PDB file of C-alpha atoms in Angstrom:
ATOM      1  CA  MET A   2      54.160  -4.974  25.302  1.00 60.00           C
ATOM      2  CA  THR A   3      55.623  -6.781  28.278  1.00 69.00           C
ATOM      3  CA  ASP A   4      53.392  -8.564  30.764  1.00 83.00           C
ATOM      4  CA  THR A   5      54.598  -6.211  33.503  1.00 84.00           C
ATOM      5  CA  ALA A   6      53.616  -3.080  31.557  1.00 83.00           C
ATOM      6  CA  ARG A   7      50.252  -4.637  30.752  1.00 88.00           C
ATOM      7  CA  THR A   8      49.645  -5.563  34.403  1.00 91.00           C
ATOM      8  CA  TYR A   9      50.569  -2.083  35.671  1.00 90.00           C
ATOM      9  CA  GLY A  10      48.386  -0.538  32.976  1.00 91.00           C
ATOM     10  CA  ALA A  11      45.495  -2.792  33.999  1.00 94.00           C
ATOM     11  CA  VAL A  12      45.823  -1.886  37.677  1.00 95.00           C
ATOM     12  CA  ILE A  13      45.953   1.831  36.914  1.00 95.00           C
ATOM     13  CA  ALA A  14      42.974   1.523  34.566  1.00 95.00           C
ATOM     14  CA  LEU A  15      40.931  -0.396  37.127  1.00 96.00           C
ATOM     15  CA  VAL A  16      41.666   2.020  39.963  1.00 96.00           C
ATOM     16  CA  SER A  17      41.086   5.095  37.762  1.00 95.00           C
ATOM     17  CA  GLY A  18      37.913   3.662  36.262  1.00 94.00           C
ATOM     18  CA  VAL A  19      36.415   2.684  39.612  1.00 95.00           C
ATOM     19  CA  TYR A  20      37.325   6.075  41.088  1.00 93.00           C
ATOM     20  CA  SER A  21      35.688   7.759  38.112  1.00 92.00           C
ATOM     21  CA  LEU A  22      32.540   5.658  38.568  1.00 93.00           C
ATOM     22  CA  VAL A  23      32.352   6.400  42.286  1.00 91.00           C
ATOM     23  CA  THR A  24      32.839  10.139  41.908  1.00 87.00           C
ATOM     24  CA  ALA A  25      30.417  10.302  38.971  1.00 86.00           C
ATOM     25  CA  THR A  26      27.649   8.734  41.011  1.00 87.00           C
ATOM     26  CA  ALA A  27      28.309  10.666  44.238  1.00 80.00           C
ATOM     27  CA  GLY A  28      26.196  13.646  45.204  1.00 64.00           C
ATOM     28  CA  THR A  29      24.808  15.758  42.394  1.00 60.00           C
ATOM     29  CA  MET A  30      27.561  15.087  39.861  1.00 66.00           C
ATOM     30  CA  MET A  31      25.442  12.461  38.089  1.00 65.00           C
ATOM     31  CA  ALA A  32      23.059  15.187  36.956  1.00 68.00           C
ATOM     32  CA  THR A  33      25.874  17.069  35.217  1.00 79.00           C
ATOM     33  CA  THR A  34      27.532  16.652  31.845  1.00 83.00           C
ATOM     34  CA  SER A  35      30.833  16.193  33.640  1.00 85.00           C
ATOM     35  CA  GLY A  36      29.365  13.413  35.759  1.00 85.00           C
ATOM     36  CA  THR A  37      27.872  11.631  32.773  1.00 88.00           C
ATOM     37  CA  LEU A  38      31.183  11.876  30.908  1.00 90.00           C
ATOM     38  CA  MET A  39      33.069  10.449  33.896  1.00 91.00           C
ATOM     39  CA  LEU A  40      30.493   7.655  34.303  1.00 92.00           C
ATOM     40  CA  VAL A  41      30.827   6.557  30.676  1.00 94.00           C
ATOM     41  CA  LEU A  42      34.600   6.942  30.738  1.00 94.00           C
ATOM     42  CA  GLY A  43      34.779   4.995  34.013  1.00 94.00           C
ATOM     43  CA  VAL A  44      32.925   2.056  32.479  1.00 96.00           C
ATOM     44  CA  VAL A  45      35.147   2.080  29.373  1.00 96.00           C
ATOM     45  CA  VAL A  46      38.347   2.309  31.433  1.00 96.00           C
ATOM     46  CA  VAL A  47      37.287  -0.519  33.796  1.00 96.00           C
ATOM     47  CA  VAL A  48      36.462  -2.758  30.821  1.00 96.00           C
ATOM     48  CA  HIS A  49      39.843  -1.903  29.255  1.00 95.00           C
ATOM     49  CA  GLY A  50      41.586  -2.735  32.551  1.00 95.00           C
ATOM     50  CA  VAL A  51      39.839  -6.101  32.761  1.00 95.00           C
ATOM     51  CA  VAL A  52      40.687  -6.897  29.141  1.00 95.00           C
ATOM     52  CA  LEU A  53      44.354  -6.134  29.840  1.00 93.00           C
ATOM     53  CA  LEU A  54      44.333  -8.942  32.423  1.00 93.00           C
ATOM     54  CA  THR A  55      43.012 -11.521  29.953  1.00 92.00           C
ATOM     55  CA  PRO A  56      44.422 -13.160  26.820  1.00 91.00           C
ATOM     56  CA  ALA A  57      42.077 -10.875  24.850  1.00 89.00           C
ATOM     57  CA  ALA A  58      44.608  -8.080  25.459  1.00 89.00           C
ATOM     58  CA  ASP A  59      46.635  -9.423  22.538  1.00 88.00           C
ATOM     59  CA  ARG A  60      43.780  -8.426  20.222  1.00 89.00           C
ATOM     60  CA  LEU A  61      44.201  -4.797  21.296  1.00 86.00           C
ATOM     61  CA  GLY A  62      47.763  -4.916  20.026  1.00 80.00           C
ATOM     62  CA  GLY A  63      49.452  -1.541  20.010  1.00 86.00           C
ATOM     63  CA  ALA A  64      46.195   0.373  20.591  1.00 92.00           C
ATOM     64  CA  SER A  65      46.185  -0.078  24.361  1.00 91.00           C
ATOM     65  CA  GLY A  66      48.805   2.588  25.151  1.00 91.00           C
ATOM     66  CA  PRO A  67      47.269   5.274  22.925  1.00 94.00           C
ATOM     67  CA  LEU A  68      43.818   4.480  24.349  1.00 95.00           C
ATOM     68  CA  MET A  69      45.141   4.984  27.883  1.00 94.00           C
ATOM     69  CA  VAL A  70      46.621   8.327  26.807  1.00 96.00           C
ATOM     70  CA  VAL A  71      43.255   9.407  25.365  1.00 96.00           C
ATOM     71  CA  TYR A  72      41.381   8.360  28.537  1.00 95.00           C
ATOM     72  CA  ALA A  73      43.858  10.307  30.675  1.00 96.00           C
ATOM     73  CA  LEU A  74      43.601  13.416  28.505  1.00 96.00           C
ATOM     74  CA  VAL A  75      39.789  13.310  28.657  1.00 95.00           C
ATOM     75  CA  MET A  76      39.954  13.013  32.461  1.00 93.00           C
ATOM     76  CA  LEU A  77      42.415  15.903  32.706  1.00 94.00           C
ATOM     77  CA  LEU A  78      40.399  18.071  30.311  1.00 92.00           C
ATOM     78  CA  ASN A  79      37.242  17.384  32.319  1.00 90.00           C
ATOM     79  CA  GLN A  80      39.042  18.348  35.523  1.00 89.00           C
ATOM     80  CA  ALA A  81      40.391  21.516  33.893  1.00 90.00           C
ATOM     81  CA  VAL A  82      36.862  22.538  32.893  1.00 87.00           C
ATOM     82  CA  VAL A  83      35.504  21.724  36.357  1.00 84.00           C
ATOM     83  CA  GLY A  84      38.405  23.581  37.984  1.00 82.00           C
ATOM     84  CA  ALA A  85      38.053  26.626  35.739  1.00 82.00           C
ATOM     85  CA  THR A  86      34.314  26.933  36.282  1.00 80.00           C
ATOM     86  CA  GLY A  87      34.491  26.246  40.006  1.00 69.00           C
ATOM     87  CA  THR A  88      31.750  23.637  39.870  1.00 62.00           C
ATOM     88  CA  ASN A  89      32.257  20.559  41.941  1.00 51.00           C
ATOM     89  CA  TRP A  90      30.526  17.323  42.662  1.00 43.00           C
ATOM     90  CA  GLY A  91      29.387  18.164  46.191  1.00 42.00           C
ATOM     91  CA  MET A  92      26.023  19.753  46.788  1.00 41.00           C
ATOM     92  CA  GLY A  93      26.121  23.498  46.326  1.00 43.00           C
ATOM     93  CA  GLY A  94      29.711  23.607  45.045  1.00 43.00           C
ATOM     94  CA  GLY A  95      31.281  21.966  48.049  1.00 41.00           C
ATOM     95  CA  MET A  96      34.030  19.435  48.046  1.00 42.00           C
ATOM     96  CA  TRP A  97      32.324  16.863  50.303  1.00 41.00           C
ATOM     97  CA  GLY A  98      29.640  18.775  52.019  1.00 39.00           C
ATOM     98  CA  MET A  99      26.948  21.274  51.376  1.00 41.00           C
ATOM     99  CA  ASN A 100      27.704  24.831  50.272  1.00 41.00           C
ATOM    100  CA  GLY A 101      31.463  24.638  50.124  1.00 44.00           C
ATOM    101  CA  GLY A 102      32.420  22.673  53.189  1.00 42.00           C
ATOM    102  CA  MET A 103      35.343  20.281  53.152  1.00 46.00           C
ATOM    103  CA  GLY A 104      33.520  17.562  55.064  1.00 46.00           C
ATOM    104  CA  GLY A 105      31.148  20.069  56.617  1.00 44.00           C
ATOM    105  CA  MET A 106      28.716  22.818  55.851  1.00 42.00           C
ATOM    106  CA  ASN A 107      29.162  26.429  54.751  1.00 42.00           C
ATOM    107  CA  GLY A 108      32.906  26.837  54.830  1.00 43.00           C
ATOM    108  CA  GLY A 109      36.231  25.169  54.346  1.00 43.00           C
ATOM    109  CA  MET A 110      37.911  24.491  51.045  1.00 43.00           C
ATOM    110  CA  GLY A 111      34.970  24.389  48.604  1.00 42.00           C
ATOM    111  CA  THR A 112      34.178  27.064  46.065  1.00 39.00           C
ATOM    112  CA  ALA A 113      31.902  28.877  48.496  1.00 38.00           C
ATOM    113  CA  GLY A 114      34.406  28.482  51.303  1.00 36.00           C
ATOM    114  CA  GLY A 115      37.755  29.949  52.168  1.00 35.00           C
ATOM    115  CA  MET A 116      39.892  29.182  49.113  1.00 38.00           C
ATOM    116  CA  GLY A 117      37.672  30.507  46.349  1.00 39.00           C
ATOM    117  CA  VAL A 118      37.061  29.622  42.713  1.00 43.00           C
ATOM    118  CA  GLY A 119      39.042  26.823  41.167  1.00 44.00           C
ATOM    119  CA  MET A 120      38.685  24.387  44.062  1.00 53.00           C
ATOM    120  CA  GLY A 121      36.420  22.296  41.840  1.00 72.00           C
ATOM    121  CA  TRP A 122      39.454  20.193  40.956  1.00 79.00           C
ATOM    122  CA  ASP A 123      39.305  16.630  42.191  1.00 85.00           C
ATOM    123  CA  LEU A 124      42.988  16.173  42.925  1.00 89.00           C
ATOM    124  CA  GLY A 125      42.562  12.411  43.291  1.00 90.00           C
ATOM    125  CA  MET A 126      41.195  12.243  39.747  1.00 91.00           C
ATOM    126  CA  VAL A 127      44.008  14.468  38.490  1.00 92.00           C
ATOM    127  CA  ALA A 128      46.626  12.245  40.150  1.00 93.00           C
ATOM    128  CA  LEU A 129      45.084   9.077  38.706  1.00 94.00           C
ATOM    129  CA  ALA A 130      44.830  10.673  35.261  1.00 94.00           C
ATOM    130  CA  VAL A 131      48.522  11.640  35.383  1.00 95.00           C
ATOM    131  CA  LEU A 132      49.406   8.055  36.348  1.00 94.00           C
ATOM    132  CA  MET A 133      47.214   6.769  33.531  1.00 94.00           C
ATOM    133  CA  LEU A 134      48.883   9.172  31.113  1.00 95.00           C
ATOM    134  CA  ALA A 135      52.337   7.962  32.155  1.00 94.00           C
ATOM    135  CA  SER A 136      51.208   4.349  31.942  1.00 92.00           C
ATOM    136  CA  GLY A 137      49.760   4.891  28.473  1.00 92.00           C
ATOM    137  CA  VAL A 138      52.948   6.536  27.238  1.00 93.00           C
ATOM    138  CA  LEU A 139      55.046   3.698  28.674  1.00 90.00           C
ATOM    139  CA  MET A 140      52.757   1.078  27.122  1.00 88.00           C
ATOM    140  CA  TRP A 141      52.834   2.942  23.814  1.00 89.00           C
ATOM    141  CA  THR A 142      56.637   3.202  23.724  1.00 87.00           C
ATOM    142  CA  ASP A 143      57.007  -0.377  24.964  1.00 77.00           C
ATOM    143  CA  ASP A 144      54.942  -1.539  21.952  1.00 60.00           C
ATOM    144  CA  GLU A 145      57.101   0.477  19.561  1.00 56.00           C
ATOM    145  CA  SER A 146      60.357  -0.875  20.979  1.00 51.00           C
ATOM    146  CA  MET A 147      59.368  -4.494  20.422  1.00 45.00           C
TER     147      MET A 147
END
């Protein structure tokens, strides 16, 4: 894999992993299975990102791209489950506030607010997972072309 692909993959892994760690430890999400999954995955992804920036990345060989794809799919699957069930990481189903408020209480865009079930999606996590998926595919194909 080229140094550029490895660097981009590392940056995406670090940002995605840190975001996963932050969201997993925010509010009540830590007490959920989804939160625990995202916490563990966040740690693994951050470590992978750091390794990609060191000479130890050569030891990963062609596994780095497929690993990134797996991490991204786990993140997307977790978000699909959270989105389908309407649960969210804010207190009481809200997106940043209590009882459904988008930055406030009792209203807004959360599951108890104006837009209804399915607002449990963390669109930031989805966007980062899609970037990680693309990065993993590019890293994977870059390894195969060499």
